[in-house]
Amino acid sequence: MRQIILADHHPIIVAGVRSYIERSPGFNITATVATTDQLVARLTDTQCDILIMDFSMPISRICDGLTLLSYVKRHYPALWVIVFTMNAMPAVLYQIIKGGVNGLLHVSDEMAELGHAIQGEGQNAHYIGTSIRNMLRAGPLVKMPTPRETEVLRLYVEGLTLHEIAKRLNKSVKTVGLQKTSAMKKMGLQNDIELGRYARGIDAPLGEHFVAVPEPKMLTLSVLAHATGSS
């Protein structure tokens, strides 16, 4: 029985994933957490073979998704890590993949794709969802931004001001502004309008070590609500 920790602060996602896992022979959710602090604690005291985690967990002492992913891979290198995300920015998705995830799924991917991702743990077969693959085919990438530059862009696109980002990341506004400018230059983006179009997903190469299996059952929020009896 493979033990799973599910880290997500969206109750409907947790309920839907739990329902799916409970119908999957050989897998068991041993703990669910809603914050990064809870996740760090459970990884310390709970048996876990597979971690399914939301990329944008509520922030506590670990300030962003890439830092959390780095922490997990550094302290638990044998752990099979599958990441959910609502993000559609190719640069962010590339950084998640570079962070060493074993599976990457978008919340609009199909439910059976989660099954393919967890089944890959026993075969050491990495998995990337169909929606993510489509997003990674969009957008100019002249050069890859650094993880911190990517995180600044992600937060900016999500609506935070440079002052708010600086406060969250404990950096100066000048530093954050320079990181934003540097990231956009590397991606060939001239202004915030182009950045907005890029963030919505506008053909880049895809890592060959990830696989995709077509056609499974929708993992959308509406279907999760239906599957769990929510309205």
PDB file of C-alpha atoms in Angstrom:
ATOM      1  CA  MET A   1       0.000   0.000   0.000  1.00  0.00           C
ATOM      2  CA  ARG A   2       1.575   3.272  -1.149  1.00  0.00           C
ATOM      3  CA  GLN A   3       1.014   6.079   1.364  1.00  0.00           C
ATOM      4  CA  ILE A   4       0.062   9.537   0.068  1.00  0.00           C
ATOM      5  CA  ILE A   5       0.106  12.980   1.693  1.00  0.00           C
ATOM      6  CA  LEU A   6      -2.280  15.401  -0.009  1.00  0.00           C
ATOM      7  CA  ALA A   7      -1.383  19.088   0.400  1.00  0.00           C
ATOM      8  CA  ASP A   8      -4.036  21.473  -0.885  1.00  0.00           C
ATOM      9  CA  HIS A   9      -6.100  24.257   0.682  1.00  0.00           C
ATOM     10  CA  HIS A  10      -9.096  23.890  -1.655  1.00  0.00           C
ATOM     11  CA  PRO A  11     -11.650  21.621   0.105  1.00  0.00           C
ATOM     12  CA  ILE A  12     -13.314  20.615  -3.148  1.00  0.00           C
ATOM     13  CA  ILE A  13      -9.992  19.507  -4.652  1.00  0.00           C
ATOM     14  CA  VAL A  14      -9.132  17.561  -1.504  1.00  0.00           C
ATOM     15  CA  ALA A  15     -12.524  15.842  -1.476  1.00  0.00           C
ATOM     16  CA  GLY A  16     -12.383  14.949  -5.155  1.00  0.00           C
ATOM     17  CA  VAL A  17      -8.806  13.650  -5.075  1.00  0.00           C
ATOM     18  CA  ARG A  18      -9.511  11.672  -1.908  1.00  0.00           C
ATOM     19  CA  SER A  19     -12.557  10.088  -3.547  1.00  0.00           C
ATOM     20  CA  TYR A  20     -10.487   9.140  -6.596  1.00  0.00           C
ATOM     21  CA  ILE A  21      -7.570   7.738  -4.571  1.00  0.00           C
ATOM     22  CA  GLU A  22      -9.907   5.666  -2.395  1.00  0.00           C
ATOM     23  CA  ARG A  23     -11.081   3.911  -5.561  1.00  0.00           C
ATOM     24  CA  SER A  24      -7.490   3.253  -6.679  1.00  0.00           C
ATOM     25  CA  PRO A  25      -6.183  -0.121  -5.423  1.00  0.00           C
ATOM     26  CA  GLY A  26      -2.797   0.007  -3.710  1.00  0.00           C
ATOM     27  CA  PHE A  27      -2.948   3.664  -2.648  1.00  0.00           C
ATOM     28  CA  ASN A  28      -3.995   5.323   0.592  1.00  0.00           C
ATOM     29  CA  ILE A  29      -4.138   8.964   1.715  1.00  0.00           C
ATOM     30  CA  THR A  30      -2.466   8.939   5.090  1.00  0.00           C
ATOM     31  CA  ALA A  31      -2.702  12.708   5.745  1.00  0.00           C
ATOM     32  CA  THR A  32      -4.127  15.908   4.286  1.00  0.00           C
ATOM     33  CA  VAL A  33      -2.711  19.365   4.989  1.00  0.00           C
ATOM     34  CA  ALA A  34      -3.718  22.898   4.014  1.00  0.00           C
ATOM     35  CA  THR A  35      -0.573  24.949   4.757  1.00  0.00           C
ATOM     36  CA  THR A  36       3.156  24.663   4.185  1.00  0.00           C
ATOM     37  CA  ASP A  37       3.820  24.430   7.942  1.00  0.00           C
ATOM     38  CA  GLN A  38       1.408  21.507   8.230  1.00  0.00           C
ATOM     39  CA  LEU A  39       3.070  19.818   5.270  1.00  0.00           C
ATOM     40  CA  VAL A  40       6.558  20.146   6.764  1.00  0.00           C
ATOM     41  CA  ALA A  41       5.266  18.694  10.048  1.00  0.00           C
ATOM     42  CA  ARG A  42       3.515  15.735   8.401  1.00  0.00           C
ATOM     43  CA  LEU A  43       6.538  14.898   6.262  1.00  0.00           C
ATOM     44  CA  THR A  44       8.487  14.654   9.503  1.00  0.00           C
ATOM     45  CA  ASP A  45       6.117  12.382  11.410  1.00  0.00           C
ATOM     46  CA  THR A  46       4.056  10.531   8.793  1.00  0.00           C
ATOM     47  CA  GLN A  47       4.974   7.703   6.430  1.00  0.00           C
ATOM     48  CA  CYS A  48       4.783   8.975   2.869  1.00  0.00           C
ATOM     49  CA  ASP A  49       5.707   7.506  -0.515  1.00  0.00           C
ATOM     50  CA  ILE A  50       3.894  10.035  -2.714  1.00  0.00           C
ATOM     51  CA  LEU A  51       3.230  13.731  -2.138  1.00  0.00           C
ATOM     52  CA  ILE A  52       0.431  15.385  -4.117  1.00  0.00           C
ATOM     53  CA  MET A  53       0.743  19.127  -3.559  1.00  0.00           C
ATOM     54  CA  ASP A  54      -0.775  22.394  -4.699  1.00  0.00           C
ATOM     55  CA  PHE A  55       1.921  24.710  -6.067  1.00  0.00           C
ATOM     56  CA  SER A  56       0.350  27.789  -4.437  1.00  0.00           C
ATOM     57  CA  MET A  57      -0.150  26.791  -0.815  1.00  0.00           C
ATOM     58  CA  PRO A  58      -0.972  29.479   1.791  1.00  0.00           C
ATOM     59  CA  ILE A  59       2.327  31.110   2.716  1.00  0.00           C
ATOM     60  CA  SER A  60       3.880  30.783   6.161  1.00  0.00           C
ATOM     61  CA  ARG A  61       7.593  30.373   6.821  1.00  0.00           C
ATOM     62  CA  ILE A  62       8.212  29.010   3.300  1.00  0.00           C
ATOM     63  CA  CYS A  63       7.482  31.983   1.089  1.00  0.00           C
ATOM     64  CA  ASP A  64       6.707  30.535  -2.351  1.00  0.00           C
ATOM     65  CA  GLY A  65       5.991  27.394  -4.324  1.00  0.00           C
ATOM     66  CA  LEU A  66       9.446  26.988  -5.845  1.00  0.00           C
ATOM     67  CA  THR A  67      11.079  27.321  -2.425  1.00  0.00           C
ATOM     68  CA  LEU A  68       8.697  24.725  -0.994  1.00  0.00           C
ATOM     69  CA  LEU A  69       9.403  22.357  -3.869  1.00  0.00           C
ATOM     70  CA  SER A  70      13.151  22.828  -3.388  1.00  0.00           C
ATOM     71  CA  TYR A  71      12.785  22.130   0.343  1.00  0.00           C
ATOM     72  CA  VAL A  72      10.855  18.910  -0.274  1.00  0.00           C
ATOM     73  CA  LYS A  73      13.264  17.584  -2.921  1.00  0.00           C
ATOM     74  CA  ARG A  74      16.288  18.496  -0.800  1.00  0.00           C
ATOM     75  CA  HIS A  75      15.060  16.870   2.425  1.00  0.00           C
ATOM     76  CA  TYR A  76      13.079  13.979   0.901  1.00  0.00           C
ATOM     77  CA  PRO A  77      14.852  13.094  -2.366  1.00  0.00           C
ATOM     78  CA  ALA A  78      13.192   9.676  -2.620  1.00  0.00           C
ATOM     79  CA  LEU A  79       9.677  11.118  -2.344  1.00  0.00           C
ATOM     80  CA  TRP A  80       7.527  10.946  -5.493  1.00  0.00           C
ATOM     81  CA  VAL A  81       6.186  14.488  -5.921  1.00  0.00           C
ATOM     82  CA  ILE A  82       3.145  15.356  -8.025  1.00  0.00           C
ATOM     83  CA  VAL A  83       2.226  19.037  -8.318  1.00  0.00           C
ATOM     84  CA  PHE A  84      -1.168  20.554  -9.091  1.00  0.00           C
ATOM     85  CA  THR A  85      -1.277  24.102 -10.386  1.00  0.00           C
ATOM     86  CA  MET A  86      -3.737  26.656 -11.719  1.00  0.00           C
ATOM     87  CA  ASN A  87      -0.858  28.617 -13.280  1.00  0.00           C
ATOM     88  CA  ALA A  88      -0.696  28.875 -17.072  1.00  0.00           C
ATOM     89  CA  MET A  89       2.631  30.724 -17.476  1.00  0.00           C
ATOM     90  CA  PRO A  90       5.104  28.584 -19.446  1.00  0.00           C
ATOM     91  CA  ALA A  91       8.089  30.088 -17.584  1.00  0.00           C
ATOM     92  CA  VAL A  92       6.579  29.086 -14.226  1.00  0.00           C
ATOM     93  CA  LEU A  93       5.698  25.604 -15.483  1.00  0.00           C
ATOM     94  CA  TYR A  94       9.262  25.100 -16.755  1.00  0.00           C
ATOM     95  CA  GLN A  95      10.656  26.107 -13.366  1.00  0.00           C
ATOM     96  CA  ILE A  96       8.368  23.619 -11.610  1.00  0.00           C
ATOM     97  CA  ILE A  97       9.625  20.869 -13.923  1.00  0.00           C
ATOM     98  CA  LYS A  98      13.236  21.962 -13.374  1.00  0.00           C
ATOM     99  CA  GLY A  99      12.525  21.759  -9.642  1.00  0.00           C
ATOM    100  CA  GLY A 100      12.489  17.980  -9.936  1.00  0.00           C
ATOM    101  CA  VAL A 101       8.795  17.109  -9.826  1.00  0.00           C
ATOM    102  CA  ASN A 102       7.790  13.615 -10.874  1.00  0.00           C
ATOM    103  CA  GLY A 103       4.414  14.712 -12.168  1.00  0.00           C
ATOM    104  CA  LEU A 104       2.820  18.033 -13.085  1.00  0.00           C
ATOM    105  CA  LEU A 105      -0.920  18.497 -13.604  1.00  0.00           C
ATOM    106  CA  HIS A 106      -3.156  21.480 -14.232  1.00  0.00           C
ATOM    107  CA  VAL A 107      -6.489  21.635 -12.406  1.00  0.00           C
ATOM    108  CA  SER A 108      -8.182  21.531 -15.812  1.00  0.00           C
ATOM    109  CA  ASP A 109      -6.565  18.168 -16.613  1.00  0.00           C
ATOM    110  CA  GLU A 110      -8.560  14.974 -16.587  1.00  0.00           C
ATOM    111  CA  MET A 111      -8.977  12.909 -13.432  1.00  0.00           C
ATOM    112  CA  ALA A 112      -7.445   9.751 -14.880  1.00  0.00           C
ATOM    113  CA  GLU A 113      -4.241  11.700 -15.511  1.00  0.00           C
ATOM    114  CA  LEU A 114      -3.756  11.781 -11.739  1.00  0.00           C
ATOM    115  CA  GLY A 115      -3.924   7.986 -11.860  1.00  0.00           C
ATOM    116  CA  HIS A 116      -1.203   7.893 -14.513  1.00  0.00           C
ATOM    117  CA  ALA A 117       0.941  10.208 -12.393  1.00  0.00           C
ATOM    118  CA  ILE A 118       0.709   8.133  -9.200  1.00  0.00           C
ATOM    119  CA  GLN A 119       1.135   4.850 -11.085  1.00  0.00           C
ATOM    120  CA  GLY A 120       4.405   6.169 -12.490  1.00  0.00           C
ATOM    121  CA  GLU A 121       5.947   6.019  -9.008  1.00  0.00           C
ATOM    122  CA  GLY A 122       6.411   2.269  -9.179  1.00  0.00           C
ATOM    123  CA  GLN A 123       7.832   2.452 -12.706  1.00  0.00           C
ATOM    124  CA  ASN A 124       9.890   5.621 -12.250  1.00  0.00           C
ATOM    125  CA  ALA A 125       7.962   7.108 -15.204  1.00  0.00           C
ATOM    126  CA  HIS A 126       7.555  10.864 -14.906  1.00  0.00           C
ATOM    127  CA  TYR A 127       4.272  12.359 -16.076  1.00  0.00           C
ATOM    128  CA  ILE A 128       3.074  15.693 -17.373  1.00  0.00           C
ATOM    129  CA  GLY A 129      -0.584  16.450 -17.993  1.00  0.00           C
ATOM    130  CA  THR A 130      -2.141  17.232 -21.340  1.00  0.00           C
ATOM    131  CA  SER A 131      -3.112  20.811 -20.433  1.00  0.00           C
ATOM    132  CA  ILE A 132       0.414  21.544 -19.201  1.00  0.00           C
ATOM    133  CA  ARG A 133       1.921  20.209 -22.428  1.00  0.00           C
ATOM    134  CA  ASN A 134      -0.323  22.495 -24.441  1.00  0.00           C
ATOM    135  CA  MET A 135       0.645  25.495 -22.290  1.00  0.00           C
ATOM    136  CA  LEU A 136       4.345  24.727 -22.680  1.00  0.00           C
ATOM    137  CA  ARG A 137       3.971  25.005 -26.443  1.00  0.00           C
ATOM    138  CA  ALA A 138       3.101  28.676 -26.013  1.00  0.00           C
ATOM    139  CA  GLY A 139       5.268  31.683 -25.500  1.00  0.00           C
ATOM    140  CA  PRO A 140       8.702  33.035 -26.460  1.00  0.00           C
ATOM    141  CA  LEU A 141      11.572  31.807 -24.300  1.00  0.00           C
ATOM    142  CA  VAL A 142      14.862  33.349 -25.395  1.00  0.00           C
ATOM    143  CA  LYS A 143      16.501  32.310 -22.140  1.00  0.00           C
ATOM    144  CA  MET A 144      15.141  30.754 -18.963  1.00  0.00           C
ATOM    145  CA  PRO A 145      14.588  33.215 -16.084  1.00  0.00           C
ATOM    146  CA  THR A 146      15.986  32.265 -12.683  1.00  0.00           C
ATOM    147  CA  PRO A 147      13.608  30.701 -10.135  1.00  0.00           C
ATOM    148  CA  ARG A 148      13.384  33.978  -8.202  1.00  0.00           C
ATOM    149  CA  GLU A 149      12.724  36.000 -11.366  1.00  0.00           C
ATOM    150  CA  THR A 150      10.025  33.518 -12.297  1.00  0.00           C
ATOM    151  CA  GLU A 151       8.423  33.786  -8.880  1.00  0.00           C
ATOM    152  CA  VAL A 152       8.392  37.589  -9.103  1.00  0.00           C
ATOM    153  CA  LEU A 153       6.645  37.387 -12.493  1.00  0.00           C
ATOM    154  CA  ARG A 154       4.143  34.841 -11.192  1.00  0.00           C
ATOM    155  CA  LEU A 155       3.176  37.034  -8.255  1.00  0.00           C
ATOM    156  CA  TYR A 156       3.020  40.122 -10.477  1.00  0.00           C
ATOM    157  CA  VAL A 157       0.710  38.414 -12.957  1.00  0.00           C
ATOM    158  CA  GLU A 158      -1.478  37.261 -10.064  1.00  0.00           C
ATOM    159  CA  GLY A 159      -2.101  40.925  -9.251  1.00  0.00           C
ATOM    160  CA  LEU A 160       0.466  41.853  -6.584  1.00  0.00           C
ATOM    161  CA  THR A 161       2.265  45.173  -6.858  1.00  0.00           C
ATOM    162  CA  LEU A 162       6.052  45.371  -6.793  1.00  0.00           C
ATOM    163  CA  HIS A 163       5.822  46.738  -3.230  1.00  0.00           C
ATOM    164  CA  GLU A 164       3.679  43.776  -2.142  1.00  0.00           C
ATOM    165  CA  ILE A 165       6.014  41.304  -3.826  1.00  0.00           C
ATOM    166  CA  ALA A 166       9.041  42.920  -2.182  1.00  0.00           C
ATOM    167  CA  LYS A 167       7.393  42.617   1.228  1.00  0.00           C
ATOM    168  CA  ARG A 168       6.438  38.978   0.667  1.00  0.00           C
ATOM    169  CA  LEU A 169       9.890  37.976  -0.563  1.00  0.00           C
ATOM    170  CA  ASN A 170      11.734  40.201   1.929  1.00  0.00           C
ATOM    171  CA  LYS A 171      13.508  42.078  -0.863  1.00  0.00           C
ATOM    172  CA  SER A 172      13.771  45.728  -1.817  1.00  0.00           C
ATOM    173  CA  VAL A 173      11.340  47.132  -4.372  1.00  0.00           C
ATOM    174  CA  LYS A 174      14.338  48.003  -6.574  1.00  0.00           C
ATOM    175  CA  THR A 175      15.562  44.382  -6.518  1.00  0.00           C
ATOM    176  CA  VAL A 176      12.118  43.028  -7.336  1.00  0.00           C
ATOM    177  CA  GLY A 177      11.735  45.535 -10.177  1.00  0.00           C
ATOM    178  CA  LEU A 178      15.091  44.512 -11.645  1.00  0.00           C
ATOM    179  CA  GLN A 179      14.157  40.825 -11.400  1.00  0.00           C
ATOM    180  CA  LYS A 180      10.868  41.458 -13.204  1.00  0.00           C
ATOM    181  CA  THR A 181      12.644  43.402 -15.963  1.00  0.00           C
ATOM    182  CA  SER A 182      15.354  40.758 -16.320  1.00  0.00           C
ATOM    183  CA  ALA A 183      12.817  37.924 -16.558  1.00  0.00           C
ATOM    184  CA  MET A 184      10.791  39.713 -19.223  1.00  0.00           C
ATOM    185  CA  LYS A 185      13.935  40.481 -21.247  1.00  0.00           C
ATOM    186  CA  LYS A 186      14.990  36.814 -21.160  1.00  0.00           C
ATOM    187  CA  MET A 187      11.543  35.805 -22.410  1.00  0.00           C
ATOM    188  CA  GLY A 188      11.508  38.395 -25.170  1.00  0.00           C
ATOM    189  CA  LEU A 189       8.629  40.353 -23.646  1.00  0.00           C
ATOM    190  CA  GLN A 190       8.621  44.103 -24.161  1.00  0.00           C
ATOM    191  CA  ASN A 191       5.864  45.317 -21.825  1.00  0.00           C
ATOM    192  CA  ASP A 192       3.099  44.327 -19.411  1.00  0.00           C
ATOM    193  CA  ILE A 193       0.613  43.803 -22.254  1.00  0.00           C
ATOM    194  CA  GLU A 194       2.859  41.157 -23.802  1.00  0.00           C
ATOM    195  CA  LEU A 195       3.401  39.686 -20.345  1.00  0.00           C
ATOM    196  CA  GLY A 196      -0.357  39.406 -19.865  1.00  0.00           C
ATOM    197  CA  ARG A 197      -0.770  37.622 -23.195  1.00  0.00           C
ATOM    198  CA  TYR A 198       2.106  35.285 -22.336  1.00  0.00           C
ATOM    199  CA  ALA A 199       0.620  34.535 -18.924  1.00  0.00           C
ATOM    200  CA  ARG A 200      -2.601  33.400 -20.570  1.00  0.00           C
ATOM    201  CA  GLY A 201      -0.627  30.945 -22.676  1.00  0.00           C
ATOM    202  CA  ILE A 202       0.516  32.187 -26.048  1.00  0.00           C
ATOM    203  CA  ASP A 203       5.343  27.070 -28.806  1.00  0.00           C
ATOM    204  CA  ALA A 204       8.207  26.072 -26.797  1.00  0.00           C
ATOM    205  CA  PRO A 205      10.068  22.756 -26.701  1.00  0.00           C
ATOM    206  CA  LEU A 206       8.913  20.157 -24.202  1.00  0.00           C
ATOM    207  CA  GLY A 207      11.123  18.053 -21.940  1.00  0.00           C
ATOM    208  CA  GLU A 208      11.486  14.602 -23.482  1.00  0.00           C
ATOM    209  CA  HIS A 209      11.622  12.757 -20.148  1.00  0.00           C
ATOM    210  CA  PHE A 210       7.964  13.514 -19.463  1.00  0.00           C
ATOM    211  CA  VAL A 211       5.186  11.387 -20.938  1.00  0.00           C
ATOM    212  CA  ALA A 212       1.494  11.925 -21.540  1.00  0.00           C
ATOM    213  CA  VAL A 213      -1.345   9.432 -21.873  1.00  0.00           C
ATOM    214  CA  PRO A 214      -4.424  10.634 -23.751  1.00  0.00           C
ATOM    215  CA  GLU A 215      -8.057  10.512 -22.901  1.00  0.00           C
ATOM    216  CA  PRO A 216      -9.066   9.972 -19.411  1.00  0.00           C
ATOM    217  CA  LYS A 217     -12.243  11.747 -16.844  1.00  0.00           C
ATOM    218  CA  MET A 218     -12.159  15.531 -16.093  1.00  0.00           C
ATOM    219  CA  LEU A 219     -10.350  16.884 -13.079  1.00  0.00           C
ATOM    220  CA  THR A 220     -12.119  20.217 -13.326  1.00  0.00           C
ATOM    221  CA  LEU A 221     -13.583  21.803 -10.211  1.00  0.00           C
ATOM    222  CA  SER A 222     -17.114  21.331 -11.516  1.00  0.00           C
ATOM    223  CA  VAL A 223     -16.616  17.597 -11.990  1.00  0.00           C
ATOM    224  CA  LEU A 224     -14.961  17.258  -8.594  1.00  0.00           C
ATOM    225  CA  ALA A 225     -18.006  18.973  -7.087  1.00  0.00           C
ATOM    226  CA  HIS A 226     -20.303  16.550  -8.881  1.00  0.00           C
ATOM    227  CA  ALA A 227     -18.227  13.517  -7.901  1.00  0.00           C
ATOM    228  CA  THR A 228     -18.249  14.481  -4.220  1.00  0.00           C
ATOM    229  CA  GLY A 229     -21.851  15.616  -4.051  1.00  0.00           C
ATOM    230  CA  SER A 230     -20.935  19.289  -3.574  1.00  0.00           C
ATOM    231  CA  SER A 231     -22.945  22.086  -5.182  1.00  0.00           C
TER     232      SER A 231
END
